[in-house]
Coordinates of C-alpha atoms in Angstrom, one line a residue:
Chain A
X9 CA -228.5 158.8 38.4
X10 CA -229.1 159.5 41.9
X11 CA -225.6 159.9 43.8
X12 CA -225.8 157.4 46.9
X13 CA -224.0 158.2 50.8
X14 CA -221.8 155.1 49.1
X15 CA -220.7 156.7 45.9
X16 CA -220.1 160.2 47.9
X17 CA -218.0 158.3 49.9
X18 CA -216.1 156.8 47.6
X19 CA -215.3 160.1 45.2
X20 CA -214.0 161.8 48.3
X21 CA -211.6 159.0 49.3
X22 CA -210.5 158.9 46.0
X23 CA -210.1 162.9 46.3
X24 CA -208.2 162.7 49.6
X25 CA -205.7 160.1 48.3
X26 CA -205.1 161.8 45.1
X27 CA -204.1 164.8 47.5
X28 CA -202.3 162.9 49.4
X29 CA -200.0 161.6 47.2
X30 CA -199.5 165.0 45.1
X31 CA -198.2 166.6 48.1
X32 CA -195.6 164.7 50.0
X33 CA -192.9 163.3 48.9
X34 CA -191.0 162.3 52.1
X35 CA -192.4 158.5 52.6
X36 CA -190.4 157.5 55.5
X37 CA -190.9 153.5 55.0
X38 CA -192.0 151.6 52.1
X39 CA -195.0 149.7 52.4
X40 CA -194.9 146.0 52.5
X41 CA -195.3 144.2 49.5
X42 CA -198.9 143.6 48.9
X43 CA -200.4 139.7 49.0
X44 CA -202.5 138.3 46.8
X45 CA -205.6 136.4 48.4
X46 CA -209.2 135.0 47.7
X47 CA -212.2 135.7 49.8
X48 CA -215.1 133.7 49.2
X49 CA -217.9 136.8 49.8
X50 CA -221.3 136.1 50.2
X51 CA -220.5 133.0 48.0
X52 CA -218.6 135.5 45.7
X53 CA -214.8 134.9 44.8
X54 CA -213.7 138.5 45.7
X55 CA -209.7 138.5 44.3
X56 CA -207.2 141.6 46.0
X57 CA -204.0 142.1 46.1
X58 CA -203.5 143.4 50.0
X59 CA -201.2 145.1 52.5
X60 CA -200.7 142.4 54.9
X61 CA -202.3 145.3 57.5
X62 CA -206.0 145.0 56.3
X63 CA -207.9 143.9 58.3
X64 CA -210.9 141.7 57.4
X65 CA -212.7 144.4 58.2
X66 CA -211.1 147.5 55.8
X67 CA -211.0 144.7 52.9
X68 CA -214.5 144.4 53.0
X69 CA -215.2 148.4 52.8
X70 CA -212.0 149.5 51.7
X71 CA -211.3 147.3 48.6
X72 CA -214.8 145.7 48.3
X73 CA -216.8 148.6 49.1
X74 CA -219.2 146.5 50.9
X75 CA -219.6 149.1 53.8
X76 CA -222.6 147.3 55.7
X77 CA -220.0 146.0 57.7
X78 CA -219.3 148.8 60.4
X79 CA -216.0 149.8 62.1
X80 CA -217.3 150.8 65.8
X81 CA -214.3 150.4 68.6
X82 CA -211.8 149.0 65.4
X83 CA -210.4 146.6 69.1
X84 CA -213.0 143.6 69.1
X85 CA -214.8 145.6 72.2
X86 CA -218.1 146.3 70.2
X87 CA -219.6 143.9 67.6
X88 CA -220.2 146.4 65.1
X89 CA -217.5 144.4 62.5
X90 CA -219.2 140.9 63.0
X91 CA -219.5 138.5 60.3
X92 CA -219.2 135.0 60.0
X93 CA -216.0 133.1 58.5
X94 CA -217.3 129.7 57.5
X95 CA -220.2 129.7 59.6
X96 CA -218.9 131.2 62.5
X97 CA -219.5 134.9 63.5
X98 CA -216.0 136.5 64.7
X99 CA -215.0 140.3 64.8
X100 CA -213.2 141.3 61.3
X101 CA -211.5 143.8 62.6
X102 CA -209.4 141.8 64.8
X103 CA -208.5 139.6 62.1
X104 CA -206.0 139.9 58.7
X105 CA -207.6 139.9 55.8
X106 CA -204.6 137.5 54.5
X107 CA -205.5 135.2 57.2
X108 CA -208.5 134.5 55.6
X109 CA -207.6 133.7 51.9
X110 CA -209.8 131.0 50.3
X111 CA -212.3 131.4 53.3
X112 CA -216.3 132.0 53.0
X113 CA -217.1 135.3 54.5
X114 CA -220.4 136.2 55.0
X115 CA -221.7 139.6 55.4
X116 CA -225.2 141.7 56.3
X117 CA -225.3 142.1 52.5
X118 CA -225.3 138.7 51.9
X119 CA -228.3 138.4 54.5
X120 CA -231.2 139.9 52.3
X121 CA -231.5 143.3 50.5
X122 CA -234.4 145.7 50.7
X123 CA -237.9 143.8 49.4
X124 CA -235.9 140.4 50.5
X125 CA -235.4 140.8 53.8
X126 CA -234.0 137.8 55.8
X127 CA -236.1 137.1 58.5
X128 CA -234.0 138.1 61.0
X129 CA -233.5 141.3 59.4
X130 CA -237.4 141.9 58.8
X131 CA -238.0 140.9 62.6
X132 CA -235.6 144.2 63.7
X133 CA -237.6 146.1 61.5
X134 CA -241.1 144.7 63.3
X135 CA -239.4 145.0 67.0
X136 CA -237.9 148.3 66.3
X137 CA -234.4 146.9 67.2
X138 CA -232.2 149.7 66.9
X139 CA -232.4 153.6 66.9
X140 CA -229.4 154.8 65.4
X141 CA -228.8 151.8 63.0
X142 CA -225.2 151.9 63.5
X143 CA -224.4 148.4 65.4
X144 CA -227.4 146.9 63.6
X145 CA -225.7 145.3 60.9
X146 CA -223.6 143.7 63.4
X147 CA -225.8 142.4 65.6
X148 CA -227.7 141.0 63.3
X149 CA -224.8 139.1 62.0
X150 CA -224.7 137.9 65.4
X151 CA -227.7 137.0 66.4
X152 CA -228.1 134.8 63.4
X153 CA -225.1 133.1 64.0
X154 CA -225.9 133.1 68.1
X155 CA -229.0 130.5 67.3
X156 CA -227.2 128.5 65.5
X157 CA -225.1 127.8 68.1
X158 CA -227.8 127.0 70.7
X159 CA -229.2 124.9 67.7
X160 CA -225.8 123.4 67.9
X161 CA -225.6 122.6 71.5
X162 CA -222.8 124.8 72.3
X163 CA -223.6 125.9 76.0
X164 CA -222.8 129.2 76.9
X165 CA -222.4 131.1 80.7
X166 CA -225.7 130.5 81.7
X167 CA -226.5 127.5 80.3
X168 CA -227.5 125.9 83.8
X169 CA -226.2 121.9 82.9
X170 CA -223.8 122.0 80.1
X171 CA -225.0 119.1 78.6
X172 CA -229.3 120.8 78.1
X173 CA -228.8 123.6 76.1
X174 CA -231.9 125.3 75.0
X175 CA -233.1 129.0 74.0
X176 CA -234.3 131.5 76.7
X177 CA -234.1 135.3 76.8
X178 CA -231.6 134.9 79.0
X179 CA -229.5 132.7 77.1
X180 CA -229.3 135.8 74.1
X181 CA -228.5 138.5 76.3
X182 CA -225.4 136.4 77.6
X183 CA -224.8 135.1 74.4
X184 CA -225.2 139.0 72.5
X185 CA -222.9 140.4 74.6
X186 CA -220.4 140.9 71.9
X187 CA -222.3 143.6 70.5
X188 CA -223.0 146.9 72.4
X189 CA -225.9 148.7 71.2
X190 CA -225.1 152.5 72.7
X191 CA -229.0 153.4 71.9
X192 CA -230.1 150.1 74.2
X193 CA -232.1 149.1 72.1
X194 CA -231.7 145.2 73.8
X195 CA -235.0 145.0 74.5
X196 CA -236.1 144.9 71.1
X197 CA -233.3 143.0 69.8
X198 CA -233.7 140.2 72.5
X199 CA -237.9 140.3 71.3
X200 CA -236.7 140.5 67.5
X201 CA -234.3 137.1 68.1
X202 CA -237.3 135.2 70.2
X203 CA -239.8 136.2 67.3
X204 CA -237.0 134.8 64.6
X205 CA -236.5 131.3 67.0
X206 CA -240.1 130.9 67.7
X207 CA -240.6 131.2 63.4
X208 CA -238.0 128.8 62.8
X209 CA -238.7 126.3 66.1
Chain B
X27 CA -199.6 149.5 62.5
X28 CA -196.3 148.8 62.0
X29 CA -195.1 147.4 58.6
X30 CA -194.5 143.4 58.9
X31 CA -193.9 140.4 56.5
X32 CA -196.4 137.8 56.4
X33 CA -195.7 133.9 55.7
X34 CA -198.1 131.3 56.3
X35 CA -196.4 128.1 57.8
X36 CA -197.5 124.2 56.9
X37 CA -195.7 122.5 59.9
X38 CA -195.1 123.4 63.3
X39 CA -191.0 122.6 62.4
X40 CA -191.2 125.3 59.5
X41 CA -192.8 127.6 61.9
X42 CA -190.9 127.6 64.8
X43 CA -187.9 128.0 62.3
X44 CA -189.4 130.7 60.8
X45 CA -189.9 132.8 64.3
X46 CA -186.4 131.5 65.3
X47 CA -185.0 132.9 62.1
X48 CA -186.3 136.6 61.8
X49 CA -185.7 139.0 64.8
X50 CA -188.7 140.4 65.7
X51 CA -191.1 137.7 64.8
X52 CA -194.6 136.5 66.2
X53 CA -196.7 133.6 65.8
X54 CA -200.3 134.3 64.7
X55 CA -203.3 131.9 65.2
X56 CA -206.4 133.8 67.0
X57 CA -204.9 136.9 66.5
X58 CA -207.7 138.5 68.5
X59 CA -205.2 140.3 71.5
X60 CA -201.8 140.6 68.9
X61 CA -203.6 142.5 66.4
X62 CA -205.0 144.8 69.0
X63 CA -201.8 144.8 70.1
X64 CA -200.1 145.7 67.3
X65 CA -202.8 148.3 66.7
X66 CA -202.0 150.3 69.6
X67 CA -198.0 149.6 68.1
X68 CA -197.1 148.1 72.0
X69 CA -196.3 144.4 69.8
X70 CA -194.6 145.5 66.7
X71 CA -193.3 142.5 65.0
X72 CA -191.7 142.8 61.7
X73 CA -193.0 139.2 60.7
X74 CA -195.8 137.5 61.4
X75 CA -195.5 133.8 60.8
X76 CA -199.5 132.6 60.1
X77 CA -199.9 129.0 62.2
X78 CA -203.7 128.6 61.6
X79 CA -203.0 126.1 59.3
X80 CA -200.6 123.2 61.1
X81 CA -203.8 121.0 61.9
X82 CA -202.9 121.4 65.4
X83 CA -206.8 121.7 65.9
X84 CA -207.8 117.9 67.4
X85 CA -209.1 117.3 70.8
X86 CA -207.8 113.5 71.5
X87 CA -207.7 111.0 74.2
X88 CA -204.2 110.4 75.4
X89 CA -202.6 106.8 76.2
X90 CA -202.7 107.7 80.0
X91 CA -206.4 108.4 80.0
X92 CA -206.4 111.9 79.7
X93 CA -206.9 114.6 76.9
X94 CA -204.7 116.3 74.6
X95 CA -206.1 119.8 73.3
X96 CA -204.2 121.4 70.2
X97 CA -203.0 124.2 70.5
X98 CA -205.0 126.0 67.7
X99 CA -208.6 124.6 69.3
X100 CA -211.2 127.2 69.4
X101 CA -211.9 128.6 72.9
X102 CA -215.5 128.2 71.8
X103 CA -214.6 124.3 70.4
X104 CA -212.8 123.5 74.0
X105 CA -215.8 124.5 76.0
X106 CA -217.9 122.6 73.8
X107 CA -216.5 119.6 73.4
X108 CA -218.6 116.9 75.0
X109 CA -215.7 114.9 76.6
X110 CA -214.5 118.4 78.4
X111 CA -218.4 119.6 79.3
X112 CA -218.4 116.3 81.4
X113 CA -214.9 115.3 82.6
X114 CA -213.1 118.9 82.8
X115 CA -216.4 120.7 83.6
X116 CA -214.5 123.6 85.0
X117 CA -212.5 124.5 82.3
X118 CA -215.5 124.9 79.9
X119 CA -217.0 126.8 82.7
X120 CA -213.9 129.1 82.5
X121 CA -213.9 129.5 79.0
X122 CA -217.3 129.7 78.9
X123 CA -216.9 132.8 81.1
X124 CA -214.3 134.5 79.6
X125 CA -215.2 137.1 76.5
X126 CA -217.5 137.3 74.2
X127 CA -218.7 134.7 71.7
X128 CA -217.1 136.1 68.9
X129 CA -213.7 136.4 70.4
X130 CA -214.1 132.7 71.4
X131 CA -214.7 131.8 68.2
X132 CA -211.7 132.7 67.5
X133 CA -208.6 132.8 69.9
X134 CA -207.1 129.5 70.6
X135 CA -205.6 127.5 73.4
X136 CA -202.1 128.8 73.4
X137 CA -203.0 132.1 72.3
X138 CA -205.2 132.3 75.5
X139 CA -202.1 130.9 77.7
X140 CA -200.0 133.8 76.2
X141 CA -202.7 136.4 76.2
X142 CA -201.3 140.1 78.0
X143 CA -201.9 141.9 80.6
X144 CA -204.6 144.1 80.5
X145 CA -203.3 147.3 82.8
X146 CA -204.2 150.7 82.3
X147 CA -200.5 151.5 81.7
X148 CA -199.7 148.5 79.7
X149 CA -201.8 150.0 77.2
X150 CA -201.4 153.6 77.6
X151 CA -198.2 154.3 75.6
X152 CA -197.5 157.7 77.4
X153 CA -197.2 156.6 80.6
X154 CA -194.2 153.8 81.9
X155 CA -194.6 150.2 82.1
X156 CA -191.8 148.1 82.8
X157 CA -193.3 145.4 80.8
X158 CA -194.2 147.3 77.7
X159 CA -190.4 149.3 78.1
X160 CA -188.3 147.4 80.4
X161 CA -186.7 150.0 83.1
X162 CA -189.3 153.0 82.3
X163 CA -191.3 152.7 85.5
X164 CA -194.5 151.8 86.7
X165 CA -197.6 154.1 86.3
X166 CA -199.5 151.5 88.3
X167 CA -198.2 151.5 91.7
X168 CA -199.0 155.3 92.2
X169 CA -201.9 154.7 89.7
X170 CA -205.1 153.3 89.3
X171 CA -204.7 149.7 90.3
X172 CA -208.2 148.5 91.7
X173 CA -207.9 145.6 89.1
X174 CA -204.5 144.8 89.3
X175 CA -202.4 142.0 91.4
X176 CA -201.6 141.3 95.0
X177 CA -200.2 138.5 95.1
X178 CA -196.7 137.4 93.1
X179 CA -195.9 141.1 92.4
X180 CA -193.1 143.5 92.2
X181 CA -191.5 146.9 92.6
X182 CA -191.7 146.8 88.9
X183 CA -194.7 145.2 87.6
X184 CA -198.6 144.3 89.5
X185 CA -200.1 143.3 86.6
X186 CA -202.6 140.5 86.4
X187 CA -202.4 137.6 84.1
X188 CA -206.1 137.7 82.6
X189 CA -207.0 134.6 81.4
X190 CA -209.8 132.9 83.1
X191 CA -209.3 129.0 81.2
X192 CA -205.3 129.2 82.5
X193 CA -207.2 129.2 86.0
X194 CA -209.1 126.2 85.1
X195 CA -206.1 124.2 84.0
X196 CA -203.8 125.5 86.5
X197 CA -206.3 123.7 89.0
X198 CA -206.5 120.9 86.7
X199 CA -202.5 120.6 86.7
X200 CA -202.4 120.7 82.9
X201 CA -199.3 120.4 80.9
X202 CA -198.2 122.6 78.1
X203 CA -196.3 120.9 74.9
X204 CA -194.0 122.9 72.8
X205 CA -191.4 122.3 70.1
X206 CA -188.4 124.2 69.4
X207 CA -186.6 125.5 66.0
X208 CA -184.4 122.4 66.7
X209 CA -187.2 120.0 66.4
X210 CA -187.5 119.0 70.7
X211 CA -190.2 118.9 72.5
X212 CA -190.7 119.9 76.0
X213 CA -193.7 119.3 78.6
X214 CA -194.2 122.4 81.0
X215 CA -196.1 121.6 83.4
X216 CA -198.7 124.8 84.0
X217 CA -197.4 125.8 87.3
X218 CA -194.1 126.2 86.0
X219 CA -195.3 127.7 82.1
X220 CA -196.0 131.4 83.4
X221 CA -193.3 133.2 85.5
X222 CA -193.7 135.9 88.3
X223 CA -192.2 139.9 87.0
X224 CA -189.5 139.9 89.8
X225 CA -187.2 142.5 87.7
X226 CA -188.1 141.2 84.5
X227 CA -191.7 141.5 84.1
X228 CA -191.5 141.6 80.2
X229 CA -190.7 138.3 80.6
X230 CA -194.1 135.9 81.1
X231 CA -193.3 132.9 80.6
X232 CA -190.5 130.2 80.2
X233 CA -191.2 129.3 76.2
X234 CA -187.8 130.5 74.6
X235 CA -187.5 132.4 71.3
X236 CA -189.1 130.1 68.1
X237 CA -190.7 127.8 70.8
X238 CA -194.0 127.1 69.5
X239 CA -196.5 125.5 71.8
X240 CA -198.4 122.6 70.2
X241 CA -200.9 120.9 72.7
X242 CA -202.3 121.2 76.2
X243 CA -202.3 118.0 78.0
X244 CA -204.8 117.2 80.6
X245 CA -204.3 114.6 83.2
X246 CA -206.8 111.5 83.7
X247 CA -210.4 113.1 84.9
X248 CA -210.4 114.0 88.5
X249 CA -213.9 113.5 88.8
X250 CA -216.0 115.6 92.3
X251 CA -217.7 118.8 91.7
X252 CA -216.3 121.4 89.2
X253 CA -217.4 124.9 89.8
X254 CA -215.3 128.6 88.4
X255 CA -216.9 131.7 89.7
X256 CA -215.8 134.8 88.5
X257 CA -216.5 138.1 90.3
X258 CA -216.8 141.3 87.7
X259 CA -218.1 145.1 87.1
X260 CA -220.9 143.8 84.2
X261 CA -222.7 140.3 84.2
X262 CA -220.8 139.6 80.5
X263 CA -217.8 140.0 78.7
X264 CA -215.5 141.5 81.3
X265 CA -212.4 140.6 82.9
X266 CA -211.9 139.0 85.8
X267 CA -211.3 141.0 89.4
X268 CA -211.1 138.3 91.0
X269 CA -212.5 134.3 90.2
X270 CA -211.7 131.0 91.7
X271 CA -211.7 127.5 89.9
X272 CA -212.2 124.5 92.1
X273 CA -212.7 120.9 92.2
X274 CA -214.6 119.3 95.2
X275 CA -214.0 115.4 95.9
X276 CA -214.5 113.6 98.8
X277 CA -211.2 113.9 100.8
X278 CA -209.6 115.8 98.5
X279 CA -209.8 120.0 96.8
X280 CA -207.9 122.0 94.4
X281 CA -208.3 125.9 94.5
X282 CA -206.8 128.4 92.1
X283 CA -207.7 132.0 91.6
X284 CA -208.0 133.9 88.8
X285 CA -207.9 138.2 89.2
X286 CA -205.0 138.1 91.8
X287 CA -201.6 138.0 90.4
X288 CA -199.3 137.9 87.1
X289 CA -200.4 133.9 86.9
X290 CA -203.2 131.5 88.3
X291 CA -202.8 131.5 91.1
X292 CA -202.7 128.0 93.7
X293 CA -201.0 126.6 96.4
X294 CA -201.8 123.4 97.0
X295 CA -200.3 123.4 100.8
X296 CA -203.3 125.5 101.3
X297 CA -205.9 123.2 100.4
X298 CA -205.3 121.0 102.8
X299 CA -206.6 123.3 106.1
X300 CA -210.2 122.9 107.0
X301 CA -212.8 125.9 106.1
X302 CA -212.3 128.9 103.2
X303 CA -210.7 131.0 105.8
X304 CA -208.5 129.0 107.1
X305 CA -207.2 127.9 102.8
X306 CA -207.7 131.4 101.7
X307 CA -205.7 132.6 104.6
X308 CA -202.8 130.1 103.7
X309 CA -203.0 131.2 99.9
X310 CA -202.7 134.4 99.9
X311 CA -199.8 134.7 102.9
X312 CA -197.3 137.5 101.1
X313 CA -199.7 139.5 100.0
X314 CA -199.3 142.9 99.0
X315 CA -202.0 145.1 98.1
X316 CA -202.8 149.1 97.9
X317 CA -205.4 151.0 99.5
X318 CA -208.0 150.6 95.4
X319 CA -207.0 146.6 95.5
X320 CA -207.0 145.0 99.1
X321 CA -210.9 144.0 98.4
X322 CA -210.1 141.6 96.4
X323 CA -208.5 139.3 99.6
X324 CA -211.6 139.1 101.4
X325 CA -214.1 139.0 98.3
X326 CA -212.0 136.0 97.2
X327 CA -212.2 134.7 100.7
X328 CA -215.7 134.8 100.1
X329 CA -216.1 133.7 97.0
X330 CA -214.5 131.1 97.9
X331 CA -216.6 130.1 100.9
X332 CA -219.7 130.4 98.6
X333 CA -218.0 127.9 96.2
X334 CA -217.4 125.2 98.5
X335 CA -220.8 126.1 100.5
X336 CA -222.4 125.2 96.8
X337 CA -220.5 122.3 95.8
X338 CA -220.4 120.8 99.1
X339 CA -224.2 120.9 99.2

């Protein structure tokens, strides 16, 4: 069986505890009793027992293992962690993952998988919306999110009369702002969202 | 991040009891500058009492014509709301241009009204801050302080509040509700809600310990021209350096600015003269500023001229 970057990750996090608990014994505080919670994951009940620390973000690649998810700045300054919580997209790593028990979390792997691509995942792909990959998963969390808002009628910065909101380029590069894509790959992403827009319109 | 207790509350009684009764305790609702916060171990409560769940979440009319906005409504839900887009126009603009659509999605109304500073040396743990450790110093008045206050400042503290929707309602003369452990409620209005650092600058504003705020109030709608204009380094998600919220009626203007000092700032005496110079001039009499920061009086003199040239027509 071939070992995935996953699985490799996983053994040595395993190793490096296992170390780490074999060699100190001085624990100056003890942790906090741990909480026990139900996320709703990618319409999966997903049950832990959870320092109230995690965050939303570490739950879902710590203790779920589902590492699409990415931990960029870890301070809600880069979009990397988005998912949605009931709909709505919101940085997990600004959020406890207590705070969320019984709540529907939705993550990239809940999007589409390889040969089922969601379409807004298949339209990166076409637009060559990313270079390094890293903030991908995140953005398109967002974006996905992002046009359901405008097909919402939520107005946004630019939205010139808050009561007509409609979809223009400009309207996603305001509204993407949350996630900062250090390759710049905007162009493509902003070409990516209008091809997924103009499917769906 | 510090070790903490968690407990989620069902009534805002049972929380502000909760906070009252274990030192070192926060509210939590947004959570989207606390847990940063607490990241960075400058807030490290030892319990965190969990109020997303009071149903303080309803936007409704109230008997005097006005609005009442819970205090756990969604940034992105105030800006959205249809009675606010066309009555209150200027505090969805505000929102509207504050953060990113993810961290409006989440943080809240009162969580936006009690949101920190964001100075260099407030979150640089190895330098001073008389806000983060009261009596350590100030890194910022001998530091880099382009974005920080001139007006309302102190020998201790030039910090800048950074909330853009407090300048909105601070224009609008909202009121902020509250309950304490003991069950009374209060009605703050927002001039009075944040206070300036004088020697106590980790003091912000006048809620006491357990006081939970439960609603925003907004007075009847003024009607005129709402406008906020906010002046930053990138076109998106930045902070303010400076902004300026303002409604335009025949025969009658409010001004406050955002960017300039530990709390919206506004004084209404000002609004009264004739011309931007002639207000701005009036509004920022006291000012203090250091060789990186005195741009911001005449951009926000400007600013403001372009805001009345627009929504006088």
């Amino acid at each position: 069986m071939p070992v995935t970057r996953r699985d490799a990750m996983m053994i040595g996090g395993a190793a490096v505890a296992a170390a780490a608990t074999g060699g100190n014994a001085a624990v100056p505080h003890q942790p906090p009793a741990p909480v026990a919670i139900t996320l709703r994951v990618n319409g999966k009940a997903r049950r832990l027992s959870i320092d109230p620390r995690v965050t939303l973000l570490d739950a879902l690649r710590e203790h779920l293992h589902l590492t699409g998810t990415k931990k960029g700045c870890d301070h809600g300054q880069c979009g990397a962690c988005t998912v949605t919580v009931e709909g709505r997209r919101i940085n997990s790593c600004l959020s406890l993952a207590v705070m969320h028990h019984g709540d529907a979390i939705g993550t990239i792997e809940g999007l589409g998988r390889p040969g089922a691509l969601h379409p807004m995942q298949a339209a990166f792909v076409a637009h060559d919306g990313f270079q390094c990959g890293y903030c991908t998963p995140g953005q398109i969390c967002s974006a996905v999110a992002m046009l359901a808002e405008i097909r919402a009628g939520i107005p946004s910065h630019v939205t010139d009369d808050l009561m007509q909101v409609a979809f223009s380029d400009a309207e996603v590069r305001e509204r993407m702002s949350g996630n900062i894509c250090r390759c710049a790959a905007y162009p493509n992403i902003v070409a990516a969202i209008r091809d997924v827009q103009e499917a769906g319109a | 991040m510090k070790a903490f207790t968690y407990q989620r509350a069902t009534s805002p009684a049972e929380a502000a009891a909760a906070v009252a009764g274990h030192h070192g305790a926060r509210f939590i609702a947004g959570g989207t500058n606390l847990l940063d916060l607490m990241k960075l171990q400058i807030e490290t409560p030892g319990h965190l009492v969990d109020i997303n769940h009071l149903g303080l979440d309803r936007i409704e009319p109230t008997a005097g014509g006005g609005l009442r906005i819970g205090a756990l409504v969604r940034n992105t839900d105030l800006a959205a709301d249809h009675r606010v887009r066309r009555d209150y126009a200027v505090l969805s603009r505000a929102l509207l241009a504050g953060a990113s659509a993810q961290l409006r999605n989440k943080a809240t109304t009162a969580g936006n009204l009690l949101q920190r500073t964001r100075c260099h040396y407030f979150y640089d743990t190895t330098k001073p801050c008389n806000k983060r450790v009261p009596g350590s110093g100030c890194a910022a008045l001998g530091g880099s302080n382009r974005n920080l206050a001139v007006l309302g400042t102190s020998d201790q503290c030039i910090a800048t509040h950074p909330s853009d929707m407090a300048v909105a309602m601070r224009a609008l003369d909202a009121i902020v509700e509250t309950t304490a452990p003991d069950g009374t409620a209060r009605a703050i209005p927002i001039v009075d809600f944040h206070v300036l650092p004088g020697a106590t600058p980790q003091v912000e504003t006048v809620l006491q310990p357990g006081e939970l705020i439960t609603g925003v109030a907004l007075p009847p709608p003024l009607g005129g021209t709402h406008v906020y204009r906010k002046v930053r380094d990138r076109a998106s998600y930045a902070f303010a350096v400076v902004s300026v919220a303002a409604v335009v009626a025949p025969g009658t203007l409010r001004v406050a600015f955002g960017g300039l000092a530990p709390k919206p700032w506004r004084v209404e005496a000002a609004e009264t003269r004739a011309g931007a110079d002639a207000i701005a001039d009036a509004a920022f009499a006291g000012a203090r500023t250091t060789r990186q920061n005195a741009f911001k009086l005449p951009l926000s003199k400007r600013l403001l001229a372009s805001v009345l040239a627009d929504a006088r027509g």
